[in-house]
Short mmCIF file of C-alpha atoms in Angstrom, two decimals:
data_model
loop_
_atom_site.label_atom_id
_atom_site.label_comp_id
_atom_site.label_asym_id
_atom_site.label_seq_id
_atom_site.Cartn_x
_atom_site.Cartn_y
_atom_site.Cartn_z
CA UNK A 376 -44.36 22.42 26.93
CA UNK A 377 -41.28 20.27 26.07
CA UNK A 378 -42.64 19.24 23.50
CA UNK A 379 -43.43 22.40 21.67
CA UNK A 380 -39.93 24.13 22.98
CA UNK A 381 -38.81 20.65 21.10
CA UNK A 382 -40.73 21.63 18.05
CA UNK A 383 -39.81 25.45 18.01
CA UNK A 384 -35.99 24.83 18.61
CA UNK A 385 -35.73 22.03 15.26
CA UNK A 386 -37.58 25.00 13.44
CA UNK A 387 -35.25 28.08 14.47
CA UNK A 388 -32.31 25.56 13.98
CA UNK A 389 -33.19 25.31 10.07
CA UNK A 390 -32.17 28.89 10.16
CA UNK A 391 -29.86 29.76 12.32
CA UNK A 392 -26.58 28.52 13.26
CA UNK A 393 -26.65 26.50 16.25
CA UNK A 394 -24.49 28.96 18.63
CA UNK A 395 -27.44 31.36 17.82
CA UNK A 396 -30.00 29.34 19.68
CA UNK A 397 -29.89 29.15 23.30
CA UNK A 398 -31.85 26.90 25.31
CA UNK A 399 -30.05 26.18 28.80
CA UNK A 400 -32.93 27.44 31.28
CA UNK A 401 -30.18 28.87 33.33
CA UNK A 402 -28.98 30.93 30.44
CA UNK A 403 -32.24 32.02 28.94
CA UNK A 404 -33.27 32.92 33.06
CA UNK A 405 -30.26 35.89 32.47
CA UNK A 406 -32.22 37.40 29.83
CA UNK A 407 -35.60 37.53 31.81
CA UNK A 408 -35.42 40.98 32.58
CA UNK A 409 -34.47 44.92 31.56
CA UNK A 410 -32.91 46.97 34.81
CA UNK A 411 -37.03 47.70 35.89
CA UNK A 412 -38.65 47.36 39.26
CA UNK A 413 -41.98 45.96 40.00
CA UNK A 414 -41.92 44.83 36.75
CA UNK A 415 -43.68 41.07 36.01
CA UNK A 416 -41.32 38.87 33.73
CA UNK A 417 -42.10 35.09 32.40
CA UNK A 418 -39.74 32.39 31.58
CA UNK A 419 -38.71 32.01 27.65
CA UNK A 420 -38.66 29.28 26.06
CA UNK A 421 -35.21 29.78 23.81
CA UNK A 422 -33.08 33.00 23.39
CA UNK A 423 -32.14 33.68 19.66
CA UNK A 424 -29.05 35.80 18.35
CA UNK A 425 -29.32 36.55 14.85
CA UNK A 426 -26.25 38.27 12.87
CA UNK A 427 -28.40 38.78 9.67
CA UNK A 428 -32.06 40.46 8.50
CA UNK A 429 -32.48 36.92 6.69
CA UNK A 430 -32.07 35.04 10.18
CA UNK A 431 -35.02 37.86 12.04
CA UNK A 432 -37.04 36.84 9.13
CA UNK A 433 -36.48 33.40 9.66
CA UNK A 434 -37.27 33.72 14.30
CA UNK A 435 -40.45 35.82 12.98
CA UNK A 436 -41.99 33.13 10.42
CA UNK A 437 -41.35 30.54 12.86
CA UNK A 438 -42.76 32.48 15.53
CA UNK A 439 -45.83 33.25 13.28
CA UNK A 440 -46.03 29.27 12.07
CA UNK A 441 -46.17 27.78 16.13
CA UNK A 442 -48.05 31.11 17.44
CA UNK A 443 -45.02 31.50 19.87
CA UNK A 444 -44.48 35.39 20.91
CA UNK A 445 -41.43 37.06 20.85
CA UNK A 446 -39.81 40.30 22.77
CA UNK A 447 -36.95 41.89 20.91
CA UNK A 448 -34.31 43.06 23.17
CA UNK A 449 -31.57 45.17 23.03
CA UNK A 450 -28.89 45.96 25.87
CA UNK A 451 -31.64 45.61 28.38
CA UNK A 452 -30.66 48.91 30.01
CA UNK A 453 -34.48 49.89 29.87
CA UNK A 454 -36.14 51.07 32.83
CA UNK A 455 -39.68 50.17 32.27
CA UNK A 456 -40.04 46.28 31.71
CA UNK A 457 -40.26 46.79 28.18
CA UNK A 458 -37.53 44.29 27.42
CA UNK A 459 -38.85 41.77 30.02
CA UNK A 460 -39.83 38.09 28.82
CA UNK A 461 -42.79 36.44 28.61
CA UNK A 462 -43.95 32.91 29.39
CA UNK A 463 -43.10 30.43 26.64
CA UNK A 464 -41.54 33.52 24.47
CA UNK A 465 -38.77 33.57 21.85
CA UNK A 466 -36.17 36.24 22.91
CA UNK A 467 -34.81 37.69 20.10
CA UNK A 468 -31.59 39.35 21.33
CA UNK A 469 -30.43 42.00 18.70
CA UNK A 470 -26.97 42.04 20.20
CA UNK A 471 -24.44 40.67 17.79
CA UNK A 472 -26.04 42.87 14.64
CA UNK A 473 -23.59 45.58 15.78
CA UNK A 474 -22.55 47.06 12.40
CA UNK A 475 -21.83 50.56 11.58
CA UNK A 476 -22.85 50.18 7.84
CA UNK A 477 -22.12 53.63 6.15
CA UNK A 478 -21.29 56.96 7.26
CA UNK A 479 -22.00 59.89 5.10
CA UNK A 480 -20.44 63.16 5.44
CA UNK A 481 -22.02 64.73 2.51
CA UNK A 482 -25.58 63.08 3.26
CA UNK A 483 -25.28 63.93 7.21
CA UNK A 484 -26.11 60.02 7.28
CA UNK A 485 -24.94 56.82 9.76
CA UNK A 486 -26.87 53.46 8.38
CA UNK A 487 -26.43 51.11 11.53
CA UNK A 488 -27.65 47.88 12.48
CA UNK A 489 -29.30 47.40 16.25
CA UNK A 490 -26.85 46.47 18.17
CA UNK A 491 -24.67 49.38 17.67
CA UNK A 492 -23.71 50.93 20.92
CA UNK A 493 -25.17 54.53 21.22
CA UNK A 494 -21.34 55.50 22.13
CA UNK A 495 -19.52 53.56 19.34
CA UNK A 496 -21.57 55.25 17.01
CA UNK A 497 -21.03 59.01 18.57
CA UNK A 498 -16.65 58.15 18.29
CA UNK A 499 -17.64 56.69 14.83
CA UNK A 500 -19.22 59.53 13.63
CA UNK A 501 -16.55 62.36 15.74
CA UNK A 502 -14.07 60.76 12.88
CA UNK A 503 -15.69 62.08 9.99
CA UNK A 504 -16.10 65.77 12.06
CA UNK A 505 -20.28 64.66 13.04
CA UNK A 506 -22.11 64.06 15.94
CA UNK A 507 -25.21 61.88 16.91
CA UNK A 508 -26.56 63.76 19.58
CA UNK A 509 -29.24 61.35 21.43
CA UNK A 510 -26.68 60.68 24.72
CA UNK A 511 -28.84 58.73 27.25
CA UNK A 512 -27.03 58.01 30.63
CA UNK A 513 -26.45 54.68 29.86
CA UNK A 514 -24.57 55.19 26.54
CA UNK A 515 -21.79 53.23 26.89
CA UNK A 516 -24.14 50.05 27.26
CA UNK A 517 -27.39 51.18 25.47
CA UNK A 518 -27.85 50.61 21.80
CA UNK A 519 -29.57 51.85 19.22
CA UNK A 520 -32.55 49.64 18.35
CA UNK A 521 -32.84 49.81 21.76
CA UNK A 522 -32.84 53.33 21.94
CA UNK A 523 -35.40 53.66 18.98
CA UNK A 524 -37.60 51.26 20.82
CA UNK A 525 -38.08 53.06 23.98
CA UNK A 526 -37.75 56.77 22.20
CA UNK A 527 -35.13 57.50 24.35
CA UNK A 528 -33.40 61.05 25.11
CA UNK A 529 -30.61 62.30 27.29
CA UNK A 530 -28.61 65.35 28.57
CA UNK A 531 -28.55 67.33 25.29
CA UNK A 532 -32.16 66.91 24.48
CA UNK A 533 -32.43 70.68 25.62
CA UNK A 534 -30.95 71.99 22.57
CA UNK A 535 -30.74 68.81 19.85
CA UNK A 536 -33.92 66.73 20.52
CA UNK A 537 -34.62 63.07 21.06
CA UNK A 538 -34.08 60.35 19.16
CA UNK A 539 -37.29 60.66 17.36
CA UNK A 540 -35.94 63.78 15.67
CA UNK A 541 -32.46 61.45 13.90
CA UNK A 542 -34.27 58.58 12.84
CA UNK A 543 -35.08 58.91 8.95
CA UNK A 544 -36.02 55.89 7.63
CA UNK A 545 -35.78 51.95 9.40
CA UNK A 546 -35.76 48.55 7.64
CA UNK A 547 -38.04 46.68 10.09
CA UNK A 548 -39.18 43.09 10.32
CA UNK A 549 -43.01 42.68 10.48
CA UNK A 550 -44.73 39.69 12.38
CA UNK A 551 -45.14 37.86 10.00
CA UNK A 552 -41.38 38.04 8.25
CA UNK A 553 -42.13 40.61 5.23
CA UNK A 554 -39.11 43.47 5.61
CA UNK A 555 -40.45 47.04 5.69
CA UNK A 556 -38.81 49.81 4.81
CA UNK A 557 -39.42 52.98 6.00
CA UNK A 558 -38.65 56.76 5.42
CA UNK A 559 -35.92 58.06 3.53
CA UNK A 560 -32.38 59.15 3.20
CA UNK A 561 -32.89 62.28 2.10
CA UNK A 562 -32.80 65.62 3.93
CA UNK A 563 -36.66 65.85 3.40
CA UNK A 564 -39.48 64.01 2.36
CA UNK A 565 -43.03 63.60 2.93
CA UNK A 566 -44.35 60.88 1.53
CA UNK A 567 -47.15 59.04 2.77
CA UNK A 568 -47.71 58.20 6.20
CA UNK A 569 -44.51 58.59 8.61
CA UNK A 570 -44.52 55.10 9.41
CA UNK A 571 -40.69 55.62 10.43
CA UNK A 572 -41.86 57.71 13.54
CA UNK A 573 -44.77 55.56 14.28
CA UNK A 574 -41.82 52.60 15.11
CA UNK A 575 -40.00 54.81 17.35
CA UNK A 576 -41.18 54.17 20.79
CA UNK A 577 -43.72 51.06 19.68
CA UNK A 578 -41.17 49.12 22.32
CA UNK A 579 -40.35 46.41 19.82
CA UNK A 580 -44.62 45.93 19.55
CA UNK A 581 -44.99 46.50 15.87
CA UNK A 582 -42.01 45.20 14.39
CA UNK A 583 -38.33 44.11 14.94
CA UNK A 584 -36.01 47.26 13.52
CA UNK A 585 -32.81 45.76 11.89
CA UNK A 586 -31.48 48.89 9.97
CA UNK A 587 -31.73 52.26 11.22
CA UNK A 588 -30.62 55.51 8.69
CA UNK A 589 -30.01 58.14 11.26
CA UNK A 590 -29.63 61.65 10.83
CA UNK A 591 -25.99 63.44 12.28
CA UNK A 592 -24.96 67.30 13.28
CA UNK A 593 -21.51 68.51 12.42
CA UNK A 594 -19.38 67.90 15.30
CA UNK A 595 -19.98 71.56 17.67
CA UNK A 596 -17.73 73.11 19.70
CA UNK A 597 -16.41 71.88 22.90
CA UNK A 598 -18.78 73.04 25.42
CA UNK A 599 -18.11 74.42 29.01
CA UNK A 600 -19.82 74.07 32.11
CA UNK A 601 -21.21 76.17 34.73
CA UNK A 602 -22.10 74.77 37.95
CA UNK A 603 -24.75 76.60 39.92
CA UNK A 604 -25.66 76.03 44.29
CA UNK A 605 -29.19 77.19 45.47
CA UNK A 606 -30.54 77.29 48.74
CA UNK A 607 -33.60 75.53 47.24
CA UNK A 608 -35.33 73.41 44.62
CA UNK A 609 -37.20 76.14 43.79
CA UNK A 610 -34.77 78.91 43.23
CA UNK A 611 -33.40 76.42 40.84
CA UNK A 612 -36.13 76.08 38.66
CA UNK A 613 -36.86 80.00 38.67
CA UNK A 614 -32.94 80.07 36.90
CA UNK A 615 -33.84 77.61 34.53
CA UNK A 616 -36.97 79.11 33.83
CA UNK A 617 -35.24 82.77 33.29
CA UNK A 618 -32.40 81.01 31.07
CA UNK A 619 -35.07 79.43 28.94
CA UNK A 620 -37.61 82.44 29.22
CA UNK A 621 -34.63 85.04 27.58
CA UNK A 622 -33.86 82.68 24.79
CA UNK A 623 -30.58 81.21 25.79
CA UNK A 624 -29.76 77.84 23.66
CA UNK A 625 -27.70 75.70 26.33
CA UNK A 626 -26.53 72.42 25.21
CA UNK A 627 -27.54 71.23 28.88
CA UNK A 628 -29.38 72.09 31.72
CA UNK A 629 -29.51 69.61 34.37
CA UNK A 630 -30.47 69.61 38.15
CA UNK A 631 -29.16 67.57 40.97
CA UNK A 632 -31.39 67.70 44.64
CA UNK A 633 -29.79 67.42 47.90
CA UNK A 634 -29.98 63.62 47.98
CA UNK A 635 -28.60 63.41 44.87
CA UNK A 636 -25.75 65.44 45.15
CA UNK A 637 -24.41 64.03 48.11
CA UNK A 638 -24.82 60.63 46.77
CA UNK A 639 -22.86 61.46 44.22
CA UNK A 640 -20.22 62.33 46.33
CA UNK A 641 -20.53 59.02 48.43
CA UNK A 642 -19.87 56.88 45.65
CA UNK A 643 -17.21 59.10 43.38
CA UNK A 644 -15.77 61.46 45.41
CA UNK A 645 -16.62 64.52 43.46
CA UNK A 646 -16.30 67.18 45.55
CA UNK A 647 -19.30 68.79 45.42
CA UNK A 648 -20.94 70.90 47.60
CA UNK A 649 -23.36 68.84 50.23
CA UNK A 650 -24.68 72.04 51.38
CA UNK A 651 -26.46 72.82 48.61
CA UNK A 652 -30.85 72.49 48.36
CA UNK A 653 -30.03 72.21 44.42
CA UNK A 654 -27.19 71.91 42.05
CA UNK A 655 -27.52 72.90 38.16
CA UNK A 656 -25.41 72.57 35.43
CA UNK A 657 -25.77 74.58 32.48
CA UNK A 658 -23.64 74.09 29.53
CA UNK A 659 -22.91 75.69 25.78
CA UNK A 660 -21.17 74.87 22.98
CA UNK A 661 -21.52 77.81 21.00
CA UNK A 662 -18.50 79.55 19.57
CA UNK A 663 -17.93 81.90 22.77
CA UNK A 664 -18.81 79.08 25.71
CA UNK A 665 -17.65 81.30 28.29
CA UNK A 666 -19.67 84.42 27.46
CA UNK A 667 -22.75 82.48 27.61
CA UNK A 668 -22.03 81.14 30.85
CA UNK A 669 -21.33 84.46 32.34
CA UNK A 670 -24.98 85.50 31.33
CA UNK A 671 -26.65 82.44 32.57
CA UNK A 672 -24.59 82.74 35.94
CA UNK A 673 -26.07 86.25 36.38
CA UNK A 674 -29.13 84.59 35.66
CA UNK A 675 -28.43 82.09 38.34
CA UNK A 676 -27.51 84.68 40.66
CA UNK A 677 -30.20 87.31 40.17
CA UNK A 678 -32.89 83.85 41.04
CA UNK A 679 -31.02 83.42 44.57
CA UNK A 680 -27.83 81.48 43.68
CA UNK A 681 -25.63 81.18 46.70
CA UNK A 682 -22.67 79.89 44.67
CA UNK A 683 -21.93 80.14 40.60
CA UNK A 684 -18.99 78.34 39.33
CA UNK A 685 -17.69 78.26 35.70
CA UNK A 686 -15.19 75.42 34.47
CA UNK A 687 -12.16 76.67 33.20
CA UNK A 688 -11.60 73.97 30.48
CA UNK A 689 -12.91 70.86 29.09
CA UNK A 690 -11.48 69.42 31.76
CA UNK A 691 -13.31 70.28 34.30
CA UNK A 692 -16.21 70.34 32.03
CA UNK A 693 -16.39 66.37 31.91
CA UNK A 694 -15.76 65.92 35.35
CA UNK A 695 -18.41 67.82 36.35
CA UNK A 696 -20.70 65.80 33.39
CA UNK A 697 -19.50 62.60 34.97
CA UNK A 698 -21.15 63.88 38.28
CA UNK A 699 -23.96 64.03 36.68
CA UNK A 700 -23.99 60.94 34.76
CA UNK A 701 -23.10 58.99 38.26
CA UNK A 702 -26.54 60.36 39.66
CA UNK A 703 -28.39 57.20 39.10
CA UNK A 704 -25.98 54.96 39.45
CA UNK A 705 -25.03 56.76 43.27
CA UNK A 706 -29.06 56.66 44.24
CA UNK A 707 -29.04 52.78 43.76
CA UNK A 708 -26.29 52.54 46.68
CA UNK A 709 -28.58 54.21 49.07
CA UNK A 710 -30.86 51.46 49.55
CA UNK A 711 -31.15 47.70 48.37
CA UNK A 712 -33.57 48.98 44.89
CA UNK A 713 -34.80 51.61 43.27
CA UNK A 714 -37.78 52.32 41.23
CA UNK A 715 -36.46 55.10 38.45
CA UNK A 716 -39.49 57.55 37.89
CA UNK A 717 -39.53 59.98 33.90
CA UNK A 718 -42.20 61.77 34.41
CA UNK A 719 -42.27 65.33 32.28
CA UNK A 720 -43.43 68.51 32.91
CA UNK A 721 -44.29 71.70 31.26
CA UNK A 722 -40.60 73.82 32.36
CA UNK A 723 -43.15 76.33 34.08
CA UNK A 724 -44.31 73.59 36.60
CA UNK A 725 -41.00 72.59 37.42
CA UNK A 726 -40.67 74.16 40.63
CA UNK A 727 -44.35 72.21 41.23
CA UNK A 728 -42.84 68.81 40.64
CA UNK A 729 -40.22 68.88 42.37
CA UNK A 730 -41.91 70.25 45.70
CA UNK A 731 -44.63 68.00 45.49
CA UNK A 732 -42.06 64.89 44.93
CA UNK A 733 -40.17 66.24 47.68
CA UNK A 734 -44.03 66.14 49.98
CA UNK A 735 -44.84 62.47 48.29
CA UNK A 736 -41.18 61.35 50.16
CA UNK A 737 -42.13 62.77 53.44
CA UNK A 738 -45.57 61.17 53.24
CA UNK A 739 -43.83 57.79 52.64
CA UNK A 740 -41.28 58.06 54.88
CA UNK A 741 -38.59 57.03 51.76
CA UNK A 742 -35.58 58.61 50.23
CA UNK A 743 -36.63 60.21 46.75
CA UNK A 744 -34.02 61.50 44.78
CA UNK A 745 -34.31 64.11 41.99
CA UNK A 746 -32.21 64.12 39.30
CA UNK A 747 -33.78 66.23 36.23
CA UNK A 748 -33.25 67.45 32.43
CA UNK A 749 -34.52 70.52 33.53
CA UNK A 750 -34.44 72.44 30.37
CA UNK A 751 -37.05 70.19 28.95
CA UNK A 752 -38.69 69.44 32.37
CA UNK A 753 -38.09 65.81 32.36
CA UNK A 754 -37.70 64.85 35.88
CA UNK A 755 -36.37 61.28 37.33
CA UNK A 756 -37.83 60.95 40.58
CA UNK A 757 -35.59 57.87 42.19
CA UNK A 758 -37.53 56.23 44.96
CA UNK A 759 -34.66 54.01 46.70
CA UNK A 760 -36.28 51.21 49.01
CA UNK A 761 -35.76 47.46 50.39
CA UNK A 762 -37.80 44.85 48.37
CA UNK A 763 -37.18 42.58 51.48
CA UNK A 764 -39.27 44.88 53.59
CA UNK A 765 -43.00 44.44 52.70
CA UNK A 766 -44.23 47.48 53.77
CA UNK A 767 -41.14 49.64 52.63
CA UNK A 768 -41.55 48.23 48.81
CA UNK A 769 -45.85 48.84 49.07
CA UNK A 770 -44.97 51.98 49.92
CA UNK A 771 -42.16 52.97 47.27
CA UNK A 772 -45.01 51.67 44.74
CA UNK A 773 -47.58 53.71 46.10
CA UNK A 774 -45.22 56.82 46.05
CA UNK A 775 -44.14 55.99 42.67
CA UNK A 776 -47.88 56.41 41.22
CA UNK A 777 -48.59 59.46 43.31
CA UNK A 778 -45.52 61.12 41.75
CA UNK A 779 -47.22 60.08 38.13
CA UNK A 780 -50.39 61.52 38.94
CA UNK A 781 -48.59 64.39 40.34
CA UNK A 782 -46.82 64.59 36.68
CA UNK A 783 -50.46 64.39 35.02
CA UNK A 784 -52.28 66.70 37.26
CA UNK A 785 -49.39 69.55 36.46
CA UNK A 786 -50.17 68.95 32.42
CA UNK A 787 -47.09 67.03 32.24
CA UNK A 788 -46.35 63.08 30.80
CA UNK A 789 -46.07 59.83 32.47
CA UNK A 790 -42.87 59.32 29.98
CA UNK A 791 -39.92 61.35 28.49
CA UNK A 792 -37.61 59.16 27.44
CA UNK A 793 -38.16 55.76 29.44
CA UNK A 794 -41.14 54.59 28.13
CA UNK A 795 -43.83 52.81 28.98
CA UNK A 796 -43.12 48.52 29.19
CA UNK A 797 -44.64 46.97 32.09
CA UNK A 798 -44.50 49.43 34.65
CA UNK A 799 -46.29 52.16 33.45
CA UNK A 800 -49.41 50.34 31.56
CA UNK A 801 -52.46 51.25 33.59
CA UNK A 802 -51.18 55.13 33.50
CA UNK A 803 -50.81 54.96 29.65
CA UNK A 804 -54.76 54.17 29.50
CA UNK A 805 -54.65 57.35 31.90
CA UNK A 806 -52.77 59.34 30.23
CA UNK A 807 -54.29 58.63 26.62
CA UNK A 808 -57.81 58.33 27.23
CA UNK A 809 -60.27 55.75 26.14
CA UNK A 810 -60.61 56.88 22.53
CA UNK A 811 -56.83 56.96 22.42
CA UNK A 812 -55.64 53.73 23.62
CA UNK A 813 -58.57 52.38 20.99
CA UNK A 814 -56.69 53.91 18.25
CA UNK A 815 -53.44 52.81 19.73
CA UNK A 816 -54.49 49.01 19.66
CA UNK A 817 -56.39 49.06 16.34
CA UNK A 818 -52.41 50.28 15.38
CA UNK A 819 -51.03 47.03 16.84
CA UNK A 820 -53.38 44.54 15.14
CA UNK A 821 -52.75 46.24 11.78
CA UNK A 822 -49.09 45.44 12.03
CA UNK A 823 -49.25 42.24 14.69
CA UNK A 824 -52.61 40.36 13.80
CA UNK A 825 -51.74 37.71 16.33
CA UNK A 826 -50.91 39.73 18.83
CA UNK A 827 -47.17 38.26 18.93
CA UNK A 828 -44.31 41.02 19.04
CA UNK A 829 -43.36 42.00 22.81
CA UNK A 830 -47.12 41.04 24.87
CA UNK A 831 -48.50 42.88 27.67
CA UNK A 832 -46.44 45.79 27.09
CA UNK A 833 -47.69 49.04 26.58
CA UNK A 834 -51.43 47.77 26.87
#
């Protein structure tokens, strides 16, 4: 083994700067692991940092010369153990290729490298009157390639989409070196396969992206928000069932359980109400905010709303956005862990999920918290738990799965924006089929022959 981690440092040193190849085991330990539970990780053997596409191509014809895998990470903010490490493996951090290359306000265009933070690039953009809408909760950590890996979403995904829907063309870096390029720059094309979308959410499996061109909105108005109290989970969904049901656009719709909520308060002193079965936050950022809130809090009110509050101004807009940002972050001070559940469901089994998450809990005898993009029924379970205890952490895995199958058996997804790593494997092959996931890997040999790029992930 030393001798080979010998053999494959010398190699990556004849391309790379020595500061870009790290080999101290207690340094290469810290970059073991995404932010997953439950999720199996290996030792690597070296951790690369590449500024350049010439230096990727260099890590990937080593890797392909010595047969050595590697597992392309981002921020590691992932919640699945997509970004986790594998025995022997070559990291390949995308971190320091953090360049905005071009912004385009006639083309609607941002070209970035990988390592762009998903937040840098929203101020970027706000500079040239744009927006890149894809906001996941961790945005002010979470980058792009990282973001394009895992397919990820976040709170406006109700009215703009996911990040599948801004990603036009990618320059990626195949297994073996070669440098792809996919899609376009153009407002449409359809050429050939759309190999562009087939990258976004392969979880670093096919290739190594190292140039994104994604697509940007002109900047919208500032949006207000309403916050909604219900006396139950499922008056909740019923409002955001009517909302969507008489064609209301909100630029969020998102619902906070009881646990939630007053975990929220715990850790930022929000304010908000602990009485409540259900919070929900609806937002707009059309040109008359407030009129649309006044219709969705009738709305609210006619489905059993005890309590409808609009903010006045921005404001109290973003504080009440920050509450719901804090969610996940508050449910991991409840106990020691947490396991972070994405499962999504059609919006007309909403009510369904969340009752039979809330059963799955009491069955367990564990804290589950619910925090949810409910306007596109993407629900995050949080099972909070002590690893320590045995039985408590067999049991937060067992309620886990249950609330998956739950997701499947109401027509729903075992992924909306988290995807699928480590953790969620065996219910891929579920979810998919037999015929499916043989499709799926005849995919992954096509572009990885070897089998190299990110192992054990996915299947």
């Amino acid at each position: 083994m030393d001798d080979l981690r010998a053999a494959l440092t010398g190699r990556l040193l004849e391309g790379l700067p020595a500061e870009a190849v790290l080999t101290d085991p207690d340094v290469t330990a810290s970059y073991a692991t995404d932010m997953a539970s439950f999720c199996a990780a290996g030792s690597p053997a070296v951790v690369v940092l590449p500024r350049t596409v010439e230096q990727v191509q260099h890590v990937m014809r080593t890797a392909t010369a010595l047969r050595v895998p590697v597992v392309p990470q981002g921020a590691r903010t992932g919640l699945s153990g997509a970004a986790n490490a594998s025995d022997g493996c070559i990291v390949l951090s995308l971190l320091k290729m953090d360049r905005i290359l071009e912004i385009s306000a006639v083309d609607r265009i941002a070209v970035v490298e990988p390592g762009v933070v998903n937040a840098a690039l929203s101020r970027a953009v706000a500079g040239h009157g744009l927006a890149y809408p894809p906001d996941p909760s961790s945005w002010e950590q979470c980058t792009i390639g990282g973001n394009i890996g895992t397919a990820s979403g976040g709170l406006c995904c109700v009215k703009y989409g996911v990040t599948a829907e801004y990603v036009l063309g990618l320059d990626v870096v195949l297994a073996d070196g070669r440098l792809l390029r996919t899609g376009r720059r153009t407002a449409k094309g359809v050429a050939g396969y759309d190999l562009t979308r087939l990258f976004v959410g392969s979880e670093g499996s096919l290739g190594v992206v190292v140039r994104a061109v994604l697509a940007l909105k002109p900047a919208p108005p500032r949006q207000l928000v309403l916050a909604a109290e219900f006396p139950s989970a499922a008056a909740a969904c019923a409002a955001v069932c009517a909302v969507m049901e008489r064609g209301h656009t909100p630029s969020l719709l998102e619902l906070m359980d009881r646990t939630t909520v007053r975990a929220v308060n715990r850790l930022g002193k929000m304010g908000l109400p602990e009485t409540t079965e259900a919070l929900l936050l609806a937002a707009f950022d059309t040109p008359d905010p407030a009129a649309d809130l006044a219709a969705v809090g009738e709305l609210c009110l006619a489905a059993g709303a005890t309590r409808v509050v609009p903010a006045e101004d921005e404001a109290e807009s973003a504080l009440l956005l920050q509450a719901r940002r804090l969610a996940l972050t508050a449910l991991e001070t409840l106990r020691p862990a947490t396991m972070i559940d994405d499962v999504c469901v059609p919006r007309s089994k909403l009510a369904e999920m969340l009752a039979g998450t809330t059963e799955i809990g009491r069955k367990y005898g564990l804290t589950i918290g619910v925090c949810a993009h409910a306007g596109d029924g993407n629900t995050h379970p949080v099972v909070c738990f002590d690893p320590a205890d045995e039985d408590e952490a067999r049991r937060a895995r067992e309620s886990f799965d249950e609330i998956m199958a739950l997701g499947l058996a109401l027509g729903g997804t075992i992924t909306g924006e988290h995807g699928v790593g480590v953790l969620k494997k065996e219910w891929l092959a579920r979810e998919l089929g037999p015929v499916g996931v043989e499709m799926q890997r005849a995919v992954k040999r096509a572009f990885d022959p070897l089998g190299l790029l990110n192992p054990g992930k996915l299947f």
